[in-house]
mmCIF file of C-alpha atoms in Angstrom:
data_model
loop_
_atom_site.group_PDB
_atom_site.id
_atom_site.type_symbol
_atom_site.label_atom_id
_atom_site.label_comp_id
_atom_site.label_asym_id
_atom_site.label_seq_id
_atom_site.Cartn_x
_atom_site.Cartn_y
_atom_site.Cartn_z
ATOM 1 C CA UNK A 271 22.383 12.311 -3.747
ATOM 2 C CA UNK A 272 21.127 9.564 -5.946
ATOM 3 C CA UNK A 273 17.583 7.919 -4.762
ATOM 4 C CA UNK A 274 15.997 5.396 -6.990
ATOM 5 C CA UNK A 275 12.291 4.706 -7.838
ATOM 6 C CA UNK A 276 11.225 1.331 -8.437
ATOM 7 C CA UNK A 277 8.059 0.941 -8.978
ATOM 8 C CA UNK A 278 5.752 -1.309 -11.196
ATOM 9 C CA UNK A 279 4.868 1.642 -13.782
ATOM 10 C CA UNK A 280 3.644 -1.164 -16.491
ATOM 11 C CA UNK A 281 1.342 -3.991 -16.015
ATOM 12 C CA UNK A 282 -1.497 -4.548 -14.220
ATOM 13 C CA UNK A 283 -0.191 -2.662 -11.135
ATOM 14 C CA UNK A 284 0.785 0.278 -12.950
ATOM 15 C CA UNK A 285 -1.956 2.214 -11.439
ATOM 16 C CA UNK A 286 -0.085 2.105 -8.027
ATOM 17 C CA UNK A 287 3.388 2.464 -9.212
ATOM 18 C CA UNK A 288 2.615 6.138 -11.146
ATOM 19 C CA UNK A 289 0.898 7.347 -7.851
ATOM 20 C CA UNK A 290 3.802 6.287 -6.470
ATOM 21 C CA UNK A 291 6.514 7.548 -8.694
ATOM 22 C CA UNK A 292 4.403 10.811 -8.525
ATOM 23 C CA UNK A 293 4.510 11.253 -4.597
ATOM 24 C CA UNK A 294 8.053 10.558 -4.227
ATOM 25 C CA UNK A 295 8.801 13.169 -7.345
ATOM 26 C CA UNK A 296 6.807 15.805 -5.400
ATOM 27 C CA UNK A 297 8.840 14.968 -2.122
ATOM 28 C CA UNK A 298 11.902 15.359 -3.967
ATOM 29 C CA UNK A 299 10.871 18.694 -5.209
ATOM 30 C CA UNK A 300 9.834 19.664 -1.533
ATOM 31 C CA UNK A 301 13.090 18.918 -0.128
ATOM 32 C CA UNK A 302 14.975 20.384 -2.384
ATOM 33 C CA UNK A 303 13.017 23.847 -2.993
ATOM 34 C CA UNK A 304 13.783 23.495 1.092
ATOM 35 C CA UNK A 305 17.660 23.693 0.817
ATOM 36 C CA UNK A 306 18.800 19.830 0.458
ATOM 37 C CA UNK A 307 19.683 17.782 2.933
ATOM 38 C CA UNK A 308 21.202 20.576 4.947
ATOM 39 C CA UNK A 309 23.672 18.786 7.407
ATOM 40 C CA UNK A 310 25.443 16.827 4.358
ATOM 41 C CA UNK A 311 26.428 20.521 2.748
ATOM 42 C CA UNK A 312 23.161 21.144 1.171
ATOM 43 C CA UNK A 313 23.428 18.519 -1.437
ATOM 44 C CA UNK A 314 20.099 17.837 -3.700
ATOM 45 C CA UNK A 315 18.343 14.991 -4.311
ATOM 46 C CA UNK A 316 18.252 13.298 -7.749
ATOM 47 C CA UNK A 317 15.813 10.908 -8.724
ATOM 48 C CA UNK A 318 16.242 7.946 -11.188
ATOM 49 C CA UNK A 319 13.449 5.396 -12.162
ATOM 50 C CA UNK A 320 13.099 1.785 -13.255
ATOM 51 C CA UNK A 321 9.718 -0.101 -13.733
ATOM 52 C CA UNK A 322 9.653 -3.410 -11.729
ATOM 53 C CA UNK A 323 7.251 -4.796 -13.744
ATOM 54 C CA UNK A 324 4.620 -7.490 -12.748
ATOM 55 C CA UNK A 325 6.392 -10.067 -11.468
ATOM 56 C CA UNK A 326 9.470 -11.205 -8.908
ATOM 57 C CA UNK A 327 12.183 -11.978 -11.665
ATOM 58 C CA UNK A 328 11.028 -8.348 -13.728
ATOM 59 C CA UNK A 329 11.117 -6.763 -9.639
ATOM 60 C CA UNK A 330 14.810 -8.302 -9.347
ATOM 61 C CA UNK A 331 16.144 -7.403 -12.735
ATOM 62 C CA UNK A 332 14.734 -3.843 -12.082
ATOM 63 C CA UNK A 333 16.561 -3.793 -8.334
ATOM 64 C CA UNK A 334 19.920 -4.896 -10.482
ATOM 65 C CA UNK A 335 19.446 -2.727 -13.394
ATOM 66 C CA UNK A 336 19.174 0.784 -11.679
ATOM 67 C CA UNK A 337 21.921 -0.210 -8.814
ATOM 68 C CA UNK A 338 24.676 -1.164 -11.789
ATOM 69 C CA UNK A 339 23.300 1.806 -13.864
ATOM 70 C CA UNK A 340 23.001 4.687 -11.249
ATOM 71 C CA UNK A 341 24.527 3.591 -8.051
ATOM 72 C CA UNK A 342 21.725 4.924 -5.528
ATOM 73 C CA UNK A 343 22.077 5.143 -1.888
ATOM 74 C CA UNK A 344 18.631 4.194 -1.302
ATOM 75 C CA UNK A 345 15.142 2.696 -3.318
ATOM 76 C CA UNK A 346 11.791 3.700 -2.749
ATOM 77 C CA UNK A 347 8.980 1.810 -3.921
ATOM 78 C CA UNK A 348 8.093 -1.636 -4.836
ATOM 79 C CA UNK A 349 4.079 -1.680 -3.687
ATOM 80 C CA UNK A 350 3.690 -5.708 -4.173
ATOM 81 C CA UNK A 351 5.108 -7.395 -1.340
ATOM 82 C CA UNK A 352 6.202 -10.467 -3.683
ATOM 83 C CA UNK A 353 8.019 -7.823 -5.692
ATOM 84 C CA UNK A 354 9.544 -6.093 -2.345
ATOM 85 C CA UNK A 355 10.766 -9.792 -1.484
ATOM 86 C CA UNK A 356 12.524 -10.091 -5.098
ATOM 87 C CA UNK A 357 14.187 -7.404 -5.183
ATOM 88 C CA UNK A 358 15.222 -6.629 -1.233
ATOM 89 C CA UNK A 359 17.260 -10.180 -1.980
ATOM 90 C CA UNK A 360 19.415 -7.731 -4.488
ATOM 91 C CA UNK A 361 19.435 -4.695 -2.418
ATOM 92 C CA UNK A 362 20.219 -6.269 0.558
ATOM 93 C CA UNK A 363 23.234 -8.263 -0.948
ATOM 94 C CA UNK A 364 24.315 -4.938 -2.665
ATOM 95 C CA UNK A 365 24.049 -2.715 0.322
ATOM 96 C CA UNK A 366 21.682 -0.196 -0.662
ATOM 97 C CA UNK A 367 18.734 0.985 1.492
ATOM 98 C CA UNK A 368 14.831 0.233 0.509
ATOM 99 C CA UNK A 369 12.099 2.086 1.917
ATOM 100 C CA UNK A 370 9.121 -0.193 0.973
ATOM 101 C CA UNK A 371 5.716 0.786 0.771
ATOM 102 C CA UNK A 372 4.883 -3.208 0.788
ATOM 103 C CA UNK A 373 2.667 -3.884 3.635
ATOM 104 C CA UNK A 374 2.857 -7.749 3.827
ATOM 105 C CA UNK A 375 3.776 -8.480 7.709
ATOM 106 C CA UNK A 376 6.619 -10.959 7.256
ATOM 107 C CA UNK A 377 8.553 -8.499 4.507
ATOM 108 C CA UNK A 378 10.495 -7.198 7.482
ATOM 109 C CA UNK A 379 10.666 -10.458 8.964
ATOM 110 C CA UNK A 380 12.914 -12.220 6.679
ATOM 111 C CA UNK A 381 16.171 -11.056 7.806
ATOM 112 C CA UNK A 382 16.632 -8.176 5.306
ATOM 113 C CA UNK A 383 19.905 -5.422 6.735
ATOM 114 C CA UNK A 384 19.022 -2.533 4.346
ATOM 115 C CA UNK A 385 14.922 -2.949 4.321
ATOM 116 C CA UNK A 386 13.088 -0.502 5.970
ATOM 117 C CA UNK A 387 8.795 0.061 5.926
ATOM 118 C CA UNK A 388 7.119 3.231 6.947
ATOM 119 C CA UNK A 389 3.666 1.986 6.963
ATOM 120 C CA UNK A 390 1.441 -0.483 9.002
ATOM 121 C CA UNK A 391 1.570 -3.942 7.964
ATOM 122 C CA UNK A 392 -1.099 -5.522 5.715
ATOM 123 C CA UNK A 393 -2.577 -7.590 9.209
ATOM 124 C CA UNK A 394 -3.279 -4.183 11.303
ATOM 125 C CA UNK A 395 -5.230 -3.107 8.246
ATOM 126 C CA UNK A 396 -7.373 -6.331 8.188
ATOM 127 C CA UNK A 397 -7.992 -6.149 11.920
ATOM 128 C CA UNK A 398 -8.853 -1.843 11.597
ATOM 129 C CA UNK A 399 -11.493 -2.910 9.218
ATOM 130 C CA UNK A 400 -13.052 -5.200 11.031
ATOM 131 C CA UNK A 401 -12.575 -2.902 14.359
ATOM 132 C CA UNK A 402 -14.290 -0.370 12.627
ATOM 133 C CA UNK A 403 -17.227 -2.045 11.573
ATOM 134 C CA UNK A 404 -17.706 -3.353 15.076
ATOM 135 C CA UNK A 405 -17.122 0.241 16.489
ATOM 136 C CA UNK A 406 -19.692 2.240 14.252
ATOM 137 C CA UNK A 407 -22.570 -0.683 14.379
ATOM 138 C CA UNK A 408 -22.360 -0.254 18.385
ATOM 139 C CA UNK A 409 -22.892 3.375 17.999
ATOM 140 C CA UNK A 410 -26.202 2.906 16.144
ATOM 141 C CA UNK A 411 -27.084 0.168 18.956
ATOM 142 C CA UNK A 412 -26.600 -2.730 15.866
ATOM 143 C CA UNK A 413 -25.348 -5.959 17.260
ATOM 144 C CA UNK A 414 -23.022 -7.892 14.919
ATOM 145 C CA UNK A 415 -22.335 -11.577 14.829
ATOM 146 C CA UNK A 416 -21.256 -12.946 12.236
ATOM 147 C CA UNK A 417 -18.213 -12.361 9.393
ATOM 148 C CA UNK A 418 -17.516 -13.124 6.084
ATOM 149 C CA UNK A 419 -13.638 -12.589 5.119
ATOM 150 C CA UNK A 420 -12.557 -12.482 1.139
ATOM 151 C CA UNK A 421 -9.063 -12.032 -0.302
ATOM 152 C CA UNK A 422 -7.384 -11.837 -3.523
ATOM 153 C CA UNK A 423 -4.967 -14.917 -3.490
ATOM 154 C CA UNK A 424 -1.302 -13.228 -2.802
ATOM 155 C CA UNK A 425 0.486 -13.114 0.043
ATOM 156 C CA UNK A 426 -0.741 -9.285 0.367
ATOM 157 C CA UNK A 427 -4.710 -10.450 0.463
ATOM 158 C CA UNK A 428 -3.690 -13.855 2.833
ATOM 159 C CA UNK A 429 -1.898 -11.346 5.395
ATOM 160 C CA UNK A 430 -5.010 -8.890 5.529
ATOM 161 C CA UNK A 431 -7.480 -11.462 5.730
ATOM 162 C CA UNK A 432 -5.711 -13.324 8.884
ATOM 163 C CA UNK A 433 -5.398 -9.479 10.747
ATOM 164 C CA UNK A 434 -9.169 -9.781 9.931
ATOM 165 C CA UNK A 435 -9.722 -13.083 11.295
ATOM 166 C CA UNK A 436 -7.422 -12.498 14.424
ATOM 167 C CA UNK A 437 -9.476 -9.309 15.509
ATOM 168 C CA UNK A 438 -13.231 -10.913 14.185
ATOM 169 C CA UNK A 439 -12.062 -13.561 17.152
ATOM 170 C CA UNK A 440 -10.460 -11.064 19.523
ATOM 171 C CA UNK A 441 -14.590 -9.613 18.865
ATOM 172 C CA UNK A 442 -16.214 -12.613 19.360
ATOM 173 C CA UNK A 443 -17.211 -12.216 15.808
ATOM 174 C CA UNK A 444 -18.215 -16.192 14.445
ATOM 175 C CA UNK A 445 -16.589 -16.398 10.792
ATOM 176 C CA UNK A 446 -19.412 -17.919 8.621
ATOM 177 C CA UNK A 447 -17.356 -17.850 5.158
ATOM 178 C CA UNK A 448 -13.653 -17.458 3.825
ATOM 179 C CA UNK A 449 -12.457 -17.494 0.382
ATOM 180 C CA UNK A 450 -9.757 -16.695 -1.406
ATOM 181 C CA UNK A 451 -10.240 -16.047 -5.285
ATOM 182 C CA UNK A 452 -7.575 -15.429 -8.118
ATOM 183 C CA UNK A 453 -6.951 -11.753 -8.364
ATOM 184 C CA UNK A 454 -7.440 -11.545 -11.917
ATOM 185 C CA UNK A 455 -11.481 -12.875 -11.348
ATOM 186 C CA UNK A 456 -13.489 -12.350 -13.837
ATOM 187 C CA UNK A 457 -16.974 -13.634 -12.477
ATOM 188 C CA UNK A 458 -17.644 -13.253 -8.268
ATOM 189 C CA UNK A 459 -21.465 -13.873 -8.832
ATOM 190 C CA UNK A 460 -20.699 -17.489 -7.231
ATOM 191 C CA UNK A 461 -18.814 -15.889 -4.362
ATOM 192 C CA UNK A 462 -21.595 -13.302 -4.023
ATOM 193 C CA UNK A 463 -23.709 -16.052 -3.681
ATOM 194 C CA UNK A 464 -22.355 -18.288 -1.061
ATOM 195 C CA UNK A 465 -21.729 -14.940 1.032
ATOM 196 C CA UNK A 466 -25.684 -14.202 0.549
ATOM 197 C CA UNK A 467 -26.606 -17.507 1.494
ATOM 198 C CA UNK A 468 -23.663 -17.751 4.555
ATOM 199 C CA UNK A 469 -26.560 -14.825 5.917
ATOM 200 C CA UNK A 470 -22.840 -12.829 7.632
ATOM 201 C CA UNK A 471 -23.461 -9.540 9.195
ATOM 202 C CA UNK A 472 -20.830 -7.814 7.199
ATOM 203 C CA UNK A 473 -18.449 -8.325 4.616
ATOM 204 C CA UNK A 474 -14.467 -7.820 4.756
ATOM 205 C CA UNK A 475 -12.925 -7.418 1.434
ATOM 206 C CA UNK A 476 -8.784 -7.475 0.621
ATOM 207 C CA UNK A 477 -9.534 -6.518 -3.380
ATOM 208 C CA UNK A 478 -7.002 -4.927 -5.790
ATOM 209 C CA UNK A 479 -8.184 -2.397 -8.419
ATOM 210 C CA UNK A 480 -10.169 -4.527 -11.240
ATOM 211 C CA UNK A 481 -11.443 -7.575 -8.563
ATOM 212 C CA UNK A 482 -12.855 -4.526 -7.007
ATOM 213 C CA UNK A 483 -14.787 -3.727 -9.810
ATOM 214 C CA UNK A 484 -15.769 -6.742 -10.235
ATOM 215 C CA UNK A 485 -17.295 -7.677 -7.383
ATOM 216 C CA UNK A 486 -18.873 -4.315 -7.015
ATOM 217 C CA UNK A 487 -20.925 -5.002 -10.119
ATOM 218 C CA UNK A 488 -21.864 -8.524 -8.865
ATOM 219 C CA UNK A 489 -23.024 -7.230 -5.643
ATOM 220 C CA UNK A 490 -24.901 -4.607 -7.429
ATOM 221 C CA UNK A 491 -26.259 -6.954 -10.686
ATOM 222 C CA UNK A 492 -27.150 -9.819 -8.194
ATOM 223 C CA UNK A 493 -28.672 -7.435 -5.768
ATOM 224 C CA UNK A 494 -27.676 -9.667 -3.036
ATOM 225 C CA UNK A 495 -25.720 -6.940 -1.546
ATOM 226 C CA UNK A 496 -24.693 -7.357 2.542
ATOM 227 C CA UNK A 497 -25.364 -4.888 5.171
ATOM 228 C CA UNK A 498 -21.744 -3.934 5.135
ATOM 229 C CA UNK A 499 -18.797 -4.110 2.851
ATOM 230 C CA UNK A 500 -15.613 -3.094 4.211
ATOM 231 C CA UNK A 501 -12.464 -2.663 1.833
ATOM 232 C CA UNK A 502 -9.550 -3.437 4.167
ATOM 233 C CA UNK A 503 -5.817 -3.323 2.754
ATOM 234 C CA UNK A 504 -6.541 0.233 0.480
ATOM 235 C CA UNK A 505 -6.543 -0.934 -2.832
ATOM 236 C CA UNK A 506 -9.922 -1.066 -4.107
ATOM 237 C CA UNK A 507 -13.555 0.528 -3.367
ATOM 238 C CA UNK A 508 -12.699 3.820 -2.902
ATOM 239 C CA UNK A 509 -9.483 5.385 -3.883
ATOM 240 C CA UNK A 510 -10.394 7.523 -6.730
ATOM 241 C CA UNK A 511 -9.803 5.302 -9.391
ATOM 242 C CA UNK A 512 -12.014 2.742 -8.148
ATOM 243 C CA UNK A 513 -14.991 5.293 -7.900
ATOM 244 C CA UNK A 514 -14.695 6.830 -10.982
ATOM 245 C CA UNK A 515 -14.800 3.096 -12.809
ATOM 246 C CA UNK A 516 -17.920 1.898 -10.056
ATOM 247 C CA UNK A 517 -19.400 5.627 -10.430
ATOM 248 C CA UNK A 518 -22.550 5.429 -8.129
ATOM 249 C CA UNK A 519 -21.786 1.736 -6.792
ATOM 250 C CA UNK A 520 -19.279 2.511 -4.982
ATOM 251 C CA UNK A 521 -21.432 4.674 -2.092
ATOM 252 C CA UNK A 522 -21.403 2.801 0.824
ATOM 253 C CA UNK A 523 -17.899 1.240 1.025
ATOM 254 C CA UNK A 524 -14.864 1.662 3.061
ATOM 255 C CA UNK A 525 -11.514 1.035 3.055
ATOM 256 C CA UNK A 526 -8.663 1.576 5.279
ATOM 257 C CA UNK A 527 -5.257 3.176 4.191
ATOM 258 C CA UNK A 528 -1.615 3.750 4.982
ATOM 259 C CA UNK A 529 -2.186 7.478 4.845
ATOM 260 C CA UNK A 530 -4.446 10.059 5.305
ATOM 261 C CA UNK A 531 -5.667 13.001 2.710
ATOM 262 C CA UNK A 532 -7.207 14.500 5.943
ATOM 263 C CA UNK A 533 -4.115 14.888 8.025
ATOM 264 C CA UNK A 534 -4.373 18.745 8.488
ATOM 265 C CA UNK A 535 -0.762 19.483 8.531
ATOM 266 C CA UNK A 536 1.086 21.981 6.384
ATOM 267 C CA UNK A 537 3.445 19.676 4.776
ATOM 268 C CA UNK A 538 0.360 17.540 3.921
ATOM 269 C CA UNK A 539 -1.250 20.299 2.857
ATOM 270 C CA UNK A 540 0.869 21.563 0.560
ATOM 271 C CA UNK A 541 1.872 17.966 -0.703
ATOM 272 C CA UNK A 542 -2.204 17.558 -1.630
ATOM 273 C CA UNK A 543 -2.058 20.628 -3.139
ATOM 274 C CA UNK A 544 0.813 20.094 -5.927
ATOM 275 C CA UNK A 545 -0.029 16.477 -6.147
ATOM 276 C CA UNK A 546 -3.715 17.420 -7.140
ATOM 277 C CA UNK A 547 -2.725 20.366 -9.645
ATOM 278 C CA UNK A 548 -0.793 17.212 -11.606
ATOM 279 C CA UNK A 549 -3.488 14.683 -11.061
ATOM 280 C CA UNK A 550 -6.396 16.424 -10.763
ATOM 281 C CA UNK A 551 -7.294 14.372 -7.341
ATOM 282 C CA UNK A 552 -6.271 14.359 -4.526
ATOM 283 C CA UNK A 553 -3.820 11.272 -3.454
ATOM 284 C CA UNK A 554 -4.133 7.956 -1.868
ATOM 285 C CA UNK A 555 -2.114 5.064 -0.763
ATOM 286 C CA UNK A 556 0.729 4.703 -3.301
ATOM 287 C CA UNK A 557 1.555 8.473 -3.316
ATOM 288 C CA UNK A 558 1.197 8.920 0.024
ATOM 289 C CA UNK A 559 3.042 5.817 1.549
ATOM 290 C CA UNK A 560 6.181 7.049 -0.643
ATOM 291 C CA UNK A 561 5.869 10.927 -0.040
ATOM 292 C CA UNK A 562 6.142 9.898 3.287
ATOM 293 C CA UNK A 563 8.822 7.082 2.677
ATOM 294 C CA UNK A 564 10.977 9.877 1.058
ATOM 295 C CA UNK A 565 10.512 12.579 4.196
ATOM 296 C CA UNK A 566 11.720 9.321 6.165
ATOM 297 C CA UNK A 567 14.506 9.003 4.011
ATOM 298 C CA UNK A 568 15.274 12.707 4.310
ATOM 299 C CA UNK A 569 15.452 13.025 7.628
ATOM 300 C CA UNK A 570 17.545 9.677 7.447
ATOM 301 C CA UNK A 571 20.318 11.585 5.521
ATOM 302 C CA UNK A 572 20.058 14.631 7.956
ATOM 303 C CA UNK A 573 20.832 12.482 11.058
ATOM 304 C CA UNK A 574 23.770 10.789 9.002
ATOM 305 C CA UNK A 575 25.166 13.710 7.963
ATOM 306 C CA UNK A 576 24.915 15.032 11.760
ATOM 307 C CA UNK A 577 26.071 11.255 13.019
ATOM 308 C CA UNK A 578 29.328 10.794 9.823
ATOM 309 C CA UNK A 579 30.100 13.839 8.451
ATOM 310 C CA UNK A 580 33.006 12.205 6.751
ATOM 311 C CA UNK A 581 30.964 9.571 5.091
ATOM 312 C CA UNK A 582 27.306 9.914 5.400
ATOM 313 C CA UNK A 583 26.183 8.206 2.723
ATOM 314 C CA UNK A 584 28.235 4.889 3.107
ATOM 315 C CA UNK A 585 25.763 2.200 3.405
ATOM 316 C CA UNK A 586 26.201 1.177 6.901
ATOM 317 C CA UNK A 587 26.389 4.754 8.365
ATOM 318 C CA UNK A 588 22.541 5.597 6.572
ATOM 319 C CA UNK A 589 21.795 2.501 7.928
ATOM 320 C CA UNK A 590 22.418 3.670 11.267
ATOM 321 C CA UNK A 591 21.089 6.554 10.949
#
């Protein structure tokens, strides 16, 4: 059973796409050292990759590419929502499934037949952040006010930031600053700045990998750093990358994520395991969203197997399923 992996394994985003690439490999491996997908006669999985590059027109040309090369019943990946949106125009006018680790909200509300996301959307992870916060200062008897809300500028940073914004109100939280910067920032001293001098209680922060940096170093350099920085939308701060680059800076942040290293289950057990003997750390976002995305997959193919067990991998009947 052909599954394809598109995921942006060059460019800027590469970072995310190997993690990716890597989770789903080790799903793969799990379900079939496990027998296949046992209701459709134990058939295996095979797995065939594309890079989607770093931008909508490389994500759609990727989406065409591996469907007219390989024929897969169904696509994992895609991590930027503007290169989910590409691409699930192609997929969705070719039939074949997606399970998208994109978390922007309105991805699954754009009419797409064959889309499918496993993972909270990009505005519950703004408004966990902030609910956090809130929820740990009131255990330590600290009263908070006042918000300051930053964002790369995609549609991925905009859709965290307004989750923030929603629950700061929902709160009763006054937002004091907003900004949204270009992701590829080179210089947040400004920013840091005008969030020192907007005197808000705590900080929510929708970063990617280098902004991350970058404003961790300003924070640090300026020493104007807030009471509170919370990483919402898990792509900065502290996934392991971003630690090892900030070293020492990065004590003190948060972040929230799609997926949890400290889910005590055997399956994630053993996935942590084999992903850390490749990586040598233990995985995040990317590798878990799709590890999971492929186990959702799986158990998609069991059911249509079960459901059409004259044609379980037509389009429409995996749909169903």
């Amino acid at each position: 059973i052909v599954v394809g992996i598109l995921e942006p394994l060059t460019g800027a985003h590469a970072v995310f796409g190997e993690e990716a690439k890597v989770g789903i490999e080790i799903a793969a491996k799990h379900i079939n050292d496990g027998g296949g997908i046992a209701s459709i006669g134990g058939k295996k999985i095979k797995l065939v990759a594309e890079d989607a590059g770093e931008d909508a027109d490389s994500a759609r040309l990727g989406a065409e590419s591996i469907i007219s090369k390989h024929h897969p019943v169904a696509i994992l990946g895609l991590y930027i929502s503007r290169l989910t949106a590409a691409a699930s125009e192609v997929t969705d006018r070719e039939k074949v499934i997606l399970v998208a680790d994109a978390l922007v909200d309105d991805i699954t509300e754009q009419g797409r037949q064959y889309l499918f996301r496993p993972a909270p959307k990009a505005g519950a992870h703004g408004a966990t952040a902030v609910a956090y916060v809130v929820e740990v200062a009131k255990k330590h008897n600290k009263e908070l006010k006042t918000i300051a809300i930053i964002n790369e500028d995609s549609a991925f940073g905009r859709s965290n930031s307004f989750g923030a914004l929603n629950e700061a109100i929902n709160q009763g939280l006054t937002t004091v600053y907003q900004k949204e910067y270009p992701y590829d920032i080179t210089d947040a001293s400004t920013i840091v700045n005008e969030i020192w001098n907007s005197n808000a209680d705590f900080v929510v922060h929708c970063p990617y990998f280098n902004d991350a940096i970058v404003f961790g170093k300003a924070f640090s350099d300026a020493k104007k750093i807030p009471t509170y920085i919370a990483g919402m939308g898990a792509c900065g701060y502290t996934d392991p990358q971003s630690i090892e680059s900030l070293g020492e800076l990065a004590e003190g942040y948060s972040n929230t994520y799609s997926y949890s290293p400290g889910k005590d289950t055997p399956t994630n057990r053993k996935f942590i395991e084999d992903f850390k003997a490749l990586k040598g750390y233990i995985p995040t976002e990317g590798a878990g969203m799709n590890y999971y995305g492929m186990m959702i997959l799986k158990e998609a193919l069991e059911l249509s197997g079960s459901m059409f067990p004259d044609n379980p991998l037509n389009p429409d009947n995996l749909r169903a399923a």
